[in-house]
Coordinates of C-alpha atoms in Angstrom, one line a residue:
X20 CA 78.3 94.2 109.7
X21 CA 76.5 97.2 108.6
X22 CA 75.5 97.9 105.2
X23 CA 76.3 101.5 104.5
X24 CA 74.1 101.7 101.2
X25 CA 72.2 99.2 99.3
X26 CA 74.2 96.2 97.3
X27 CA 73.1 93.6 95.4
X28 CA 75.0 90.0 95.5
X29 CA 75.2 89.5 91.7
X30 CA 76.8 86.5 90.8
X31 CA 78.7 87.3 87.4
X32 CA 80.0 90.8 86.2
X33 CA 77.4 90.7 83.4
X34 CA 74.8 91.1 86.5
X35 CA 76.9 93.9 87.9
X36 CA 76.8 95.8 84.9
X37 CA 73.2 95.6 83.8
X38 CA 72.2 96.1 87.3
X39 CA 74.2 99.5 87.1
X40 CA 73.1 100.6 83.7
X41 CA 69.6 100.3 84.9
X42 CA 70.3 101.8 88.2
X43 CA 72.2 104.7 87.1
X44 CA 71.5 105.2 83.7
X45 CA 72.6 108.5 83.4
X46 CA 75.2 108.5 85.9
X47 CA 79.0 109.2 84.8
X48 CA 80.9 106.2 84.4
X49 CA 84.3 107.2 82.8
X50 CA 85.2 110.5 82.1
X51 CA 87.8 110.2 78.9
X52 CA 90.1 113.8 78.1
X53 CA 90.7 114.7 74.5
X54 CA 93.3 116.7 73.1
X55 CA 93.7 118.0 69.4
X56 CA 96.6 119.0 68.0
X57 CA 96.8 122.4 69.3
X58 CA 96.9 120.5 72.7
X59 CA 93.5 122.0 73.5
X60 CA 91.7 119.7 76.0
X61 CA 88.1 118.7 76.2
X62 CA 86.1 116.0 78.1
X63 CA 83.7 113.4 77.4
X64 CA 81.5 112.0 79.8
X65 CA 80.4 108.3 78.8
X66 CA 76.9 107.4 81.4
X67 CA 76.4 103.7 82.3
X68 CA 73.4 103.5 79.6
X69 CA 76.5 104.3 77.0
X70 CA 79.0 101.9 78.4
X71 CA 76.7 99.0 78.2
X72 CA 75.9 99.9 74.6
X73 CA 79.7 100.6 73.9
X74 CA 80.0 96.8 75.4
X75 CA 77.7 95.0 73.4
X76 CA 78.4 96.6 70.4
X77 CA 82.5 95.7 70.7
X78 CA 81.5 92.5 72.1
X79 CA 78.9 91.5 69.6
X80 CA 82.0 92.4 66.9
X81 CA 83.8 89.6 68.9
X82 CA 81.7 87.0 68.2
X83 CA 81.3 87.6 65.0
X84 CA 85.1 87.2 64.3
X85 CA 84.7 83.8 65.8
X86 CA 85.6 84.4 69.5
X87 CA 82.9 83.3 71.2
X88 CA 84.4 80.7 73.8
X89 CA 87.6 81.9 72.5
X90 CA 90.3 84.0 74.3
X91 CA 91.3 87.7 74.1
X92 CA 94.1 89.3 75.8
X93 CA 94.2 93.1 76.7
X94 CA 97.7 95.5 77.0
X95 CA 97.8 99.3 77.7
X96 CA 97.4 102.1 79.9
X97 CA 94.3 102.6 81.8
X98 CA 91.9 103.6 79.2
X99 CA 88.6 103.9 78.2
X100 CA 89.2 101.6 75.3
X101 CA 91.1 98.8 77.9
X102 CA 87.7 99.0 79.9
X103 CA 85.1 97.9 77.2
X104 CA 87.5 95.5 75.8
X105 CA 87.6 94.0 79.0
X106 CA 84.3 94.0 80.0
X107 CA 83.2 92.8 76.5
X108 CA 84.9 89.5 76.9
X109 CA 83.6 88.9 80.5
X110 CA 80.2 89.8 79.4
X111 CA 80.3 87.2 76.8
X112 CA 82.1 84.7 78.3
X113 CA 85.0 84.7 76.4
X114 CA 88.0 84.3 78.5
X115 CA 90.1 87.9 79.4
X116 CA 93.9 87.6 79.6
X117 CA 95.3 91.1 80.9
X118 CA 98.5 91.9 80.4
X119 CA 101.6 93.9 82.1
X120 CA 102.2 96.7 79.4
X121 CA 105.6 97.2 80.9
X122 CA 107.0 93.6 80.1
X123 CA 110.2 92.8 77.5
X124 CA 109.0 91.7 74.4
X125 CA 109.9 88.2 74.9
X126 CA 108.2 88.1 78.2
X127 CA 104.4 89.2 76.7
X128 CA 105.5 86.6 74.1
X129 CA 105.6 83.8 76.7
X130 CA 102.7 84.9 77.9
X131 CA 100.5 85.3 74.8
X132 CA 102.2 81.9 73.9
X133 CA 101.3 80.1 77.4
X134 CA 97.8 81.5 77.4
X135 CA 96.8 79.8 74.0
X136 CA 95.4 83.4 73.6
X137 CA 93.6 83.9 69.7
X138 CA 93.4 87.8 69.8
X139 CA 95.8 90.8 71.4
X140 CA 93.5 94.3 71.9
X141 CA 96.7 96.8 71.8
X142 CA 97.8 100.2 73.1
X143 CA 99.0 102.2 69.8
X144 CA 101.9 102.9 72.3
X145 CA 103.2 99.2 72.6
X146 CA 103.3 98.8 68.6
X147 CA 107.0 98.3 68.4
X148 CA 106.5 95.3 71.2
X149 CA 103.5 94.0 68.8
X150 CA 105.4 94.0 65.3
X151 CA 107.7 91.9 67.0
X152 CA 106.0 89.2 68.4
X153 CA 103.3 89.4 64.8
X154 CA 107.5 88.9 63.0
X155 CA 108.2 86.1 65.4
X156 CA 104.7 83.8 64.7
X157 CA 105.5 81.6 67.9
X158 CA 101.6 82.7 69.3
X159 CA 98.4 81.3 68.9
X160 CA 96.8 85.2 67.3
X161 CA 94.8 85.4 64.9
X162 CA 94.0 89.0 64.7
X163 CA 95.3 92.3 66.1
X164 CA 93.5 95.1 67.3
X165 CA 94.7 98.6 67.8
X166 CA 93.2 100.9 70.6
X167 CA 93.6 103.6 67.9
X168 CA 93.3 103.8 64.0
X169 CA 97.1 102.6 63.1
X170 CA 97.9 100.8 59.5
X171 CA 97.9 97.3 58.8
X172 CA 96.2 96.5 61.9
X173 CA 92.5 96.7 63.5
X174 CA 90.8 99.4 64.7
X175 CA 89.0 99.1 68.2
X176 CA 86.5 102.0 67.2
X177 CA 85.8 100.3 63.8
X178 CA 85.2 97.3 65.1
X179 CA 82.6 98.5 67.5
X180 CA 81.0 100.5 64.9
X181 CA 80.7 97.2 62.8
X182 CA 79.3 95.7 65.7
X183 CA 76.8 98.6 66.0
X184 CA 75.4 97.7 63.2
X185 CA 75.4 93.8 63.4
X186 CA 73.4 94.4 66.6
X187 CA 70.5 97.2 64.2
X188 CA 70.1 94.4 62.3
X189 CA 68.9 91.8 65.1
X190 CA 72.0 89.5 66.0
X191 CA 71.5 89.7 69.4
X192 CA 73.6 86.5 70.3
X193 CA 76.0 88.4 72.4
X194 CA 73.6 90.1 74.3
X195 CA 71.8 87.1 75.0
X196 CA 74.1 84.6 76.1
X197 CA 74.6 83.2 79.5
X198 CA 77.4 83.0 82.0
X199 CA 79.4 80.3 83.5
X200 CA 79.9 81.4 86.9
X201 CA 82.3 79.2 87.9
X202 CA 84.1 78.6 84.5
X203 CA 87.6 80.3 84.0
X204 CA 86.6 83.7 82.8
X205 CA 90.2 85.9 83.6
X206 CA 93.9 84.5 83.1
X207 CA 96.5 86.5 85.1
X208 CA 100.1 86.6 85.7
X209 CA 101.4 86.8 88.7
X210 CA 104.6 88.7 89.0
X211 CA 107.6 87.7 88.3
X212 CA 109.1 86.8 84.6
X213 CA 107.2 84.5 82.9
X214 CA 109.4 81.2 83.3
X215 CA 108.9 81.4 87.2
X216 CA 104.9 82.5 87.1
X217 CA 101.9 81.4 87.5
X218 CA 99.1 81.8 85.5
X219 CA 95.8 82.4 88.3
X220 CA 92.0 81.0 87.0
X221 CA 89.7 82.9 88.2
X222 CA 86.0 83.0 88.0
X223 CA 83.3 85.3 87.7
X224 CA 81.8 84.2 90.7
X225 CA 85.1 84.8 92.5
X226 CA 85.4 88.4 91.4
X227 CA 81.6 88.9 91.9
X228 CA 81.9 88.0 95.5
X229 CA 84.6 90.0 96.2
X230 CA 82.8 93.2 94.9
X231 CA 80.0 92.2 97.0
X232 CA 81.9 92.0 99.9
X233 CA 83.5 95.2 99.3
X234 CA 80.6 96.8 99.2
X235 CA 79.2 96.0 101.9
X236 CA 81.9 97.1 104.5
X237 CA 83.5 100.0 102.1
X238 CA 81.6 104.1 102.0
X239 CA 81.4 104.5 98.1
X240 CA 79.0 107.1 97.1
X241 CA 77.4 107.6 93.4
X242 CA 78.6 111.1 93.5
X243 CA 82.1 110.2 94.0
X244 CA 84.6 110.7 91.6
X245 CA 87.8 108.0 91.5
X246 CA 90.9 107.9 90.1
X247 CA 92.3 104.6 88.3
X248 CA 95.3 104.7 89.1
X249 CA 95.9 101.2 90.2
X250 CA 96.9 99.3 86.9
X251 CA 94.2 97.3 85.2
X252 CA 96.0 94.2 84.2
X253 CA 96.8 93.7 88.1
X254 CA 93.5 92.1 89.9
X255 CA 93.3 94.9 92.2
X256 CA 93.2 97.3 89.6
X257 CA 90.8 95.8 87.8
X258 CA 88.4 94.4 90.7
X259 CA 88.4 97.7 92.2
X260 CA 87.1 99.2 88.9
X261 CA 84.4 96.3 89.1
X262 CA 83.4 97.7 92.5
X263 CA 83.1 101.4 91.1
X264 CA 80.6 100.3 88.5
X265 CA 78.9 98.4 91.3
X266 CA 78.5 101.4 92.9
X267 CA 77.3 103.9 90.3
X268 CA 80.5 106.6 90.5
X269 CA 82.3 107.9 88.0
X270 CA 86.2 107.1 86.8
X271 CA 88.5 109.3 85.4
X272 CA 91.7 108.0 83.9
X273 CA 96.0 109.4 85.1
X274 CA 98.0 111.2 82.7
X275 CA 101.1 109.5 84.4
X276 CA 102.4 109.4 88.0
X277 CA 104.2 113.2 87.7
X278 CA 100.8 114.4 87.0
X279 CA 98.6 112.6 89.8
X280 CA 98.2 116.0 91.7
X281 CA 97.1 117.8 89.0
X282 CA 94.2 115.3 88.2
X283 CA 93.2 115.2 91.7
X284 CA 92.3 118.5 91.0
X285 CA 91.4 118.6 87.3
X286 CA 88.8 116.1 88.0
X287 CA 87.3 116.9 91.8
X288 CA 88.4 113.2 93.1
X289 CA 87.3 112.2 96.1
X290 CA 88.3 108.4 96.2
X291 CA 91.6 106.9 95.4
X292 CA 92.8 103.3 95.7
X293 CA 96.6 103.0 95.4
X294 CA 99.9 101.4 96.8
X295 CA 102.0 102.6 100.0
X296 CA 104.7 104.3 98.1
X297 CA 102.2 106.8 96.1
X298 CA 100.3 107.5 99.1
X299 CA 103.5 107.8 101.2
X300 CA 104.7 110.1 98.7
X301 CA 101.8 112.4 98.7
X302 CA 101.5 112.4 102.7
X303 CA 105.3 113.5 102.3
X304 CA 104.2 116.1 100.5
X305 CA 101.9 117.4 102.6
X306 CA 104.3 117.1 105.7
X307 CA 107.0 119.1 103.8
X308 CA 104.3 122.5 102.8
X309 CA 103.5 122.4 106.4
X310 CA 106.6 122.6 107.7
X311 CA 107.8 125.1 104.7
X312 CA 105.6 127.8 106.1
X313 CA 106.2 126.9 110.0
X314 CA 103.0 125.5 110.6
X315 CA 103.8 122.1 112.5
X316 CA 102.6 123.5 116.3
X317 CA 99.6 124.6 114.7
X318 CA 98.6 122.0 112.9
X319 CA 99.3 119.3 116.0
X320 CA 97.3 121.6 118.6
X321 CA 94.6 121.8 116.0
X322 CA 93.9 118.2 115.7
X323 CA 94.4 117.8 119.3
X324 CA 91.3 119.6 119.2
X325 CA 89.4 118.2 116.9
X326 CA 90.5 114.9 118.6
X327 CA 88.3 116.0 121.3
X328 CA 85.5 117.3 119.9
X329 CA 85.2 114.2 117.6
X330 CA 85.6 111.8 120.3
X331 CA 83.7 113.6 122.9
X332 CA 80.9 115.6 121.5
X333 CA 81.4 113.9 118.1
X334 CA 81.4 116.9 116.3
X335 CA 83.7 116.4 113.4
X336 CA 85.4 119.8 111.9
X337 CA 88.1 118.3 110.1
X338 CA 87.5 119.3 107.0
X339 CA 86.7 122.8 107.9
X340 CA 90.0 122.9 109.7
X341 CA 93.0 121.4 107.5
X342 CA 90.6 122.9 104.1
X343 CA 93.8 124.8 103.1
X344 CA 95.7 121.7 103.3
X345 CA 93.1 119.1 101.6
X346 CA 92.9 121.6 99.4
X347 CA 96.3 120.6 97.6
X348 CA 94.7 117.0 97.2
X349 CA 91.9 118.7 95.0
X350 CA 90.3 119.7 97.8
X351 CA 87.6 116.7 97.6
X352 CA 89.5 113.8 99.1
X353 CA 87.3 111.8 101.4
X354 CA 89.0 107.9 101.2
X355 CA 91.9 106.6 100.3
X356 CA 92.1 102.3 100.2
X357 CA 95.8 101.4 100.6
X358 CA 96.6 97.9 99.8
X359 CA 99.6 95.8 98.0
X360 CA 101.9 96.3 100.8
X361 CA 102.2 97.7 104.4
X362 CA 101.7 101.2 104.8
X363 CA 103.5 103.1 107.5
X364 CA 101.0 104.1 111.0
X365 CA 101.9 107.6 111.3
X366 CA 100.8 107.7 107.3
X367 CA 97.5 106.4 107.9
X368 CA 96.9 107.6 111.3
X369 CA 97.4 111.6 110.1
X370 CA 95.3 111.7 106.7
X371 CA 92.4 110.5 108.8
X372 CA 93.8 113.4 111.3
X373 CA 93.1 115.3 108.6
X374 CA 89.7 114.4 107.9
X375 CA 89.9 111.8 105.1
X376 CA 89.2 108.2 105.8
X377 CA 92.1 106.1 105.1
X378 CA 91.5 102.7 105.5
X379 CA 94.2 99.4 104.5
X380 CA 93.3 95.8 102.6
X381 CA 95.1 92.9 101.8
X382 CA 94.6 90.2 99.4
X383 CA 96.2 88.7 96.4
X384 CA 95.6 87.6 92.9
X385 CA 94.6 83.9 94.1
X386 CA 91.9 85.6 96.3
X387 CA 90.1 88.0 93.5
X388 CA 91.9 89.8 95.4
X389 CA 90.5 91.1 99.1
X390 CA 90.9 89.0 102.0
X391 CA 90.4 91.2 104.5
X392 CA 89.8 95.2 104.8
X393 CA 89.4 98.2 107.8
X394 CA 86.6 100.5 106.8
X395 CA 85.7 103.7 108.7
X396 CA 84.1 101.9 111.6
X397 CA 86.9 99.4 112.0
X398 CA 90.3 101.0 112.1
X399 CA 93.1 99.8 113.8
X400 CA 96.7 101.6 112.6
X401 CA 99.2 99.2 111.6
X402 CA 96.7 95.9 111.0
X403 CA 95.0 94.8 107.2
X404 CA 91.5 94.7 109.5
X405 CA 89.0 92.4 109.2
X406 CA 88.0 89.4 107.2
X407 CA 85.4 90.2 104.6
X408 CA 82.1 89.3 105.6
X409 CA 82.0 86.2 102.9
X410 CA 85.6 85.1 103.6
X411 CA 86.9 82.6 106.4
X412 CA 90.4 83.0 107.9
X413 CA 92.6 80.7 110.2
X414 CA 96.4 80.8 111.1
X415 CA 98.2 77.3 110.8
X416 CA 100.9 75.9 113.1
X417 CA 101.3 78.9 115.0
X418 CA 104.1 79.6 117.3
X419 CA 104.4 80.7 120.8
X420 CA 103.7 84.3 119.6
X421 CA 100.6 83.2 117.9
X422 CA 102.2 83.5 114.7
X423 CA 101.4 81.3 112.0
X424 CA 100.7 81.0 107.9
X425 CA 97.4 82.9 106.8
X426 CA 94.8 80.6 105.2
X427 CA 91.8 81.7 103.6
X428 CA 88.4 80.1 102.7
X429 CA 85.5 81.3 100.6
X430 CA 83.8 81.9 97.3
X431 CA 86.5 84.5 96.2
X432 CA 89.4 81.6 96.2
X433 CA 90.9 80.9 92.8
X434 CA 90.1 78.0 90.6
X435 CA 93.8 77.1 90.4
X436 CA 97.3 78.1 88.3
X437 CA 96.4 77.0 84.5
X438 CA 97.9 74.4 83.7
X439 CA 100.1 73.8 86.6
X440 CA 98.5 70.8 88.8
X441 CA 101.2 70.7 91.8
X442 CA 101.6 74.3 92.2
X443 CA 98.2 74.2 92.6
X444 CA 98.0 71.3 95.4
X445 CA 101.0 73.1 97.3
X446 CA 98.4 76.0 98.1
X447 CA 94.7 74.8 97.7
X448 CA 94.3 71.9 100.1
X449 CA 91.0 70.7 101.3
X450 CA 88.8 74.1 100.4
X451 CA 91.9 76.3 101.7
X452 CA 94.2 78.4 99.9
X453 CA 97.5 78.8 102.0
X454 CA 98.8 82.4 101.6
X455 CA 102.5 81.6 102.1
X456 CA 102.1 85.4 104.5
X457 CA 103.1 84.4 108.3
X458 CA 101.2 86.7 110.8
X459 CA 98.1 86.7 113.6
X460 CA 95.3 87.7 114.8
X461 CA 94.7 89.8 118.1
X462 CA 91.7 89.4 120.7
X463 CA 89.8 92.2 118.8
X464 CA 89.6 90.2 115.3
X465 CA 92.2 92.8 113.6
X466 CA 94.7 90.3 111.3
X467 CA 98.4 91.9 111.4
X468 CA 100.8 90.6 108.7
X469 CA 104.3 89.6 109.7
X470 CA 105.8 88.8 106.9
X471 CA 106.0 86.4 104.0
X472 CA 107.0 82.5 105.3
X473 CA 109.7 82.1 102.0
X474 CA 111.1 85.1 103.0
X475 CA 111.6 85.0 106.9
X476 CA 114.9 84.5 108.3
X477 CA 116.1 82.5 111.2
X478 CA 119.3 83.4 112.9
X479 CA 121.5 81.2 115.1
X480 CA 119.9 81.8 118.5
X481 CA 116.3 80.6 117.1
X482 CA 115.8 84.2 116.7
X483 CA 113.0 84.7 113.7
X484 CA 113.6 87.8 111.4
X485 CA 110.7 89.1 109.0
X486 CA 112.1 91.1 106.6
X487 CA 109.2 93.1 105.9
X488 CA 108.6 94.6 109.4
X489 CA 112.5 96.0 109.2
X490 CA 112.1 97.5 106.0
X491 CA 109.0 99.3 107.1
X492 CA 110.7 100.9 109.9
X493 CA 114.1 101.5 108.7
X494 CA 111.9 102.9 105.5
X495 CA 110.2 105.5 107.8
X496 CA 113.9 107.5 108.3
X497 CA 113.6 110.6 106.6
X498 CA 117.0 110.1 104.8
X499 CA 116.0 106.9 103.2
X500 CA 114.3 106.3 100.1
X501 CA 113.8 102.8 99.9
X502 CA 115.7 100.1 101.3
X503 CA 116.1 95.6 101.6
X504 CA 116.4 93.5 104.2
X505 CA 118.1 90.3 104.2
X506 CA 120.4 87.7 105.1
X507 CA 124.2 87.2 104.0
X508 CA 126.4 84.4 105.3
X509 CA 128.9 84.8 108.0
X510 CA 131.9 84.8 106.8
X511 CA 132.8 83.5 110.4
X512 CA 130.5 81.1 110.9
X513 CA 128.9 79.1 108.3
X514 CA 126.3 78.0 110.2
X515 CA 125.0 81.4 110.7
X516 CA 123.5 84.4 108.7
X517 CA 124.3 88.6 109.1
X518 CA 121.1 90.4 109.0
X519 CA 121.9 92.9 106.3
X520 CA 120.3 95.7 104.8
X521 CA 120.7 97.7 101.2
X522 CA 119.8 101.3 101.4
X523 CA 119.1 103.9 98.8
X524 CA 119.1 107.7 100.1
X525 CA 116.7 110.2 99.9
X526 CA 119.2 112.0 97.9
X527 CA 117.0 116.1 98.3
X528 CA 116.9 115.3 102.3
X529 CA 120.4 114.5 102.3
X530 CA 121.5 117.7 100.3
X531 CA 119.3 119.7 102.2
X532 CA 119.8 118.5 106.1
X533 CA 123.7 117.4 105.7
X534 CA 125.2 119.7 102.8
X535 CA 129.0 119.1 102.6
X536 CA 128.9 116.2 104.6
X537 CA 131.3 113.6 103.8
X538 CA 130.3 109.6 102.5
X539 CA 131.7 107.9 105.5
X540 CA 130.1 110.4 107.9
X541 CA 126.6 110.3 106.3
X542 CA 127.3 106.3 106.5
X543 CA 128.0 106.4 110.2
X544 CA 125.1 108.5 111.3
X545 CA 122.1 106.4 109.0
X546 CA 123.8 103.0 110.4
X547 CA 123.7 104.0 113.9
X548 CA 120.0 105.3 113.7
X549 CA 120.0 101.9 111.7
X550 CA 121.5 100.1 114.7
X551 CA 118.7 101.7 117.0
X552 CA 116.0 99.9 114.7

């Protein structure tokens, strides 16, 4: 496959970031907001020279607490403080354990507890969660450090400063030490409460490779600006930040979900990676302003013509086009990467309509995570694309459809679940890793998902029922907001199952397209289009 722009294949993250820092010096890595008590905002804009200092200087702190080969979990908002932390214990080889921020007490107990982790970096904002489990003494902690300056505990900015100063003075044994590639370098949770999950081993090889392979098939520019929206303490989150560095472009950091419009345009982005239901939720958005000022017609003519003269005389004028409209996404939105779930065709289909490349992956935390990927050459609506280039795929015991469980091979496959032997042998059999996701692949290489194998139901007649592919449609009625899919016993017959489905309205489209309207009507009329699906 083409390369767009050159990559290098590093093997660890500590090659990935010195090979950034040297190649883009004094490019913006993360742009960090300030505000001071008269809620007056300001920016700082930290280069790739300054985040590898900010690194060592935490990271050399680290090991002179004692943590060298030790273990350090992370919790908090995206952050610029999350980020060196992070990055300070992968570039020493201590092992990073990131962790939801939105989990009960007693779950990020069970966690810090199952991980044997010696030291918690903390968001100021999860204190309450902290005092508790310091009260409780069930973990393995030693010491706890605060992302901010907060009493009785560490200070993340004081300890780098420390560090600073450890590193004037010649201790360069941080700096200086050598990766492991293949040793266990990240502990994740996968979701679910903390009883039923697993704990993923992954390498720094694995989430090398995968930013490798990314790179090589994805359009990332230095001058682009990304959003990190994605959480950190999920792989995706935190892999794609990986690839960002790799690529010499700067990140800026959400206030919160109500305010992602606003920082598309506060900070110029031009990239974002997130989940269906955000970019669903924006494309909504955009569908409703053009039919608020009776624009529809115009807008489908329009790209009917610039259809044509992209596909015929390959002149694209997209973005001159639908400006007005991209505008209200910043006005510098160029690619969108969709990936965690399915997103919906017509979704995909009209932002690149519009001129911005939106292109779906797939992957999980087992897989570091990206299994396969479309990019802007390879787009086929309503498939996860392609296998990356360093990534082999099969489908076992398929059916007469050609359906059958996705397998994976290749260097981004996990190490194992810690401490958990026969989970491990249920999915990692002779060099494979056995998705649990049913689906196929068509004549063209594009792999379509199905559906998850746990989760697919069989009815009487030998009909199979995925779940997934119901909700996606049913999902795609206006009047819905979200919905589930699933299978209750028949009352009649016990040998059999009623396909059933849960539905939450959209409650503004409902008020606006059916005022007055009665329960039972509004019932009737979403189970009949219901009934069509």
């Amino acid at each position: 496959m083409e390369r767009y722009f050159e990559s290098v294949n590093c093997k660890n993250i500590k090659e990935i970031v010195y090979n950034s820092a040297k190649k883009f010096a004094e490019n913006v890595a993360f742009v960090i907001k300030h505000k001071n008590e008269k809620k007056e905002v300001s920016y700082e804009s930290i280069t790739y020279k300054k985040l590898l200092q900010d690194v060592n200087e935490f990271g050399t702190k680290l090991y002179d607490m004692g943590l060298k080969n030790k273990r350090v979990a992370i919790v908090g908002r995206n952050r610029y403080e999350w980020v060196v932390a992070h990055l300070s214990n992968l570039l020493g080889g201590i092992v990073s354990i990131p962790l939801d921020k939105e989990l009960q007490v007693d779950e990020l107990e069970s966690c810090l507890e199952r991980s044997k982790a010696d030291v918690i970096v903390f968001d100021e904002k999860y204190i309450d969660n902290i005092e508790k489990i310091k009260q409780n003494g069930k973990t393995n902690l030693q010491e706890y450090v605060c992302m901010t300056e907060q009493e009785g505990y560490k200070n993340f900015w004081t300890l780098k400063k420390e560090g600073a100063e450890i590193l004037k003075n010649g201790n360069n044994e941080y700096v200086n030490c050598e990766i492991d590639n293949d040793k266990m370098a990240i502990l994740l949770f996968t979701s679910g409460t903390t009883s039923k999950s697993k704990a993923v081993m992954l390498s720094q090889n694995n989430i090398a490779s995968n930013v490798y392979a990314m790179q090589l098939v994805e359009n990332f520019y230095e001058t682009d600006v990304n959003l990190a929206f994605l959480p950190f303490h999920h792989i995706f989150g935190s892999t794609e930040m990986i690839v960002m560095l790799a690529c010499g472009l700067a990140t800026a950091f959400p206030d919160g979900l109500r305010y992602v419009a606003q920082n598309l345009k506060e900070y110029k982005v031009s990239v974002f990676v997130g989940v269906p239901l955000l970019i669903e939720a924006i494309y909504k958005k955009i569908e409703q302003g053009i039919e608020k000022q009776g624009k529809a017609k115009l807008v489908n003519s329009t790209i009917k013509l610039s259809n044509f003269l992209l596909k015929v005389f390959h002149i694209d004028i997209r973005r001159k086009l639908f400006k007005t409209i991209l505008n209200e996404l910043g006005g510098h939105m160029r690619f969108i990467i969709s990936g965690g779930a399915p997103l919906d065709k017509k979704v995909a289909k009209r932002f690149n309509e519009l001129g911005i490349d939106l292109v779906q992956g797939y992957g999980l935390t087992e897989t570091s995570p990206v299994i396969a990927a479309e990019n802007y050459k390879k787009v086929k609506y309503g498939s996860i694309g392609v296998p990356m280039d360093n990534v082999d795929i099969e489908f076992e015991n398929k059916d007469e459809n050609g359906i059958g469980e996705l397998k994976v091979k290749g260097p981004n496959v996990m190490l194992g679940y810690y401490e958990n032997p026969e989970a491990t042998k249920e999915v990692l059999k002779n060099g494979w890793f056995y998705t649990g996701d049913l689906g196929y692949i068509d004549k063209q290489g594009y792999i379509f998902i199905t559906g998850r194998k746990k989760d697919m139901i069989v009815l009487k007649n030998g009909k199979k029922v995925f779940p997934e592919e119901l909700e996606v449609l049913i999902n795609r009625l206006e009047e819905v907001k979200e919905c589930m899919v699933f299978g209750m016993p028949d009352n009649k017959d016990k040998n059999d199952v009623k396909l059933t489905v849960k539905v939450v309205y959209d409650t503004n489209i409902i008020e606006t397209k059916y005022p007055n309207i009665e329960k039972e009507e509004l019932e009737k009329i979403i189970w009949e289009k219901i009934k069509e699906i």
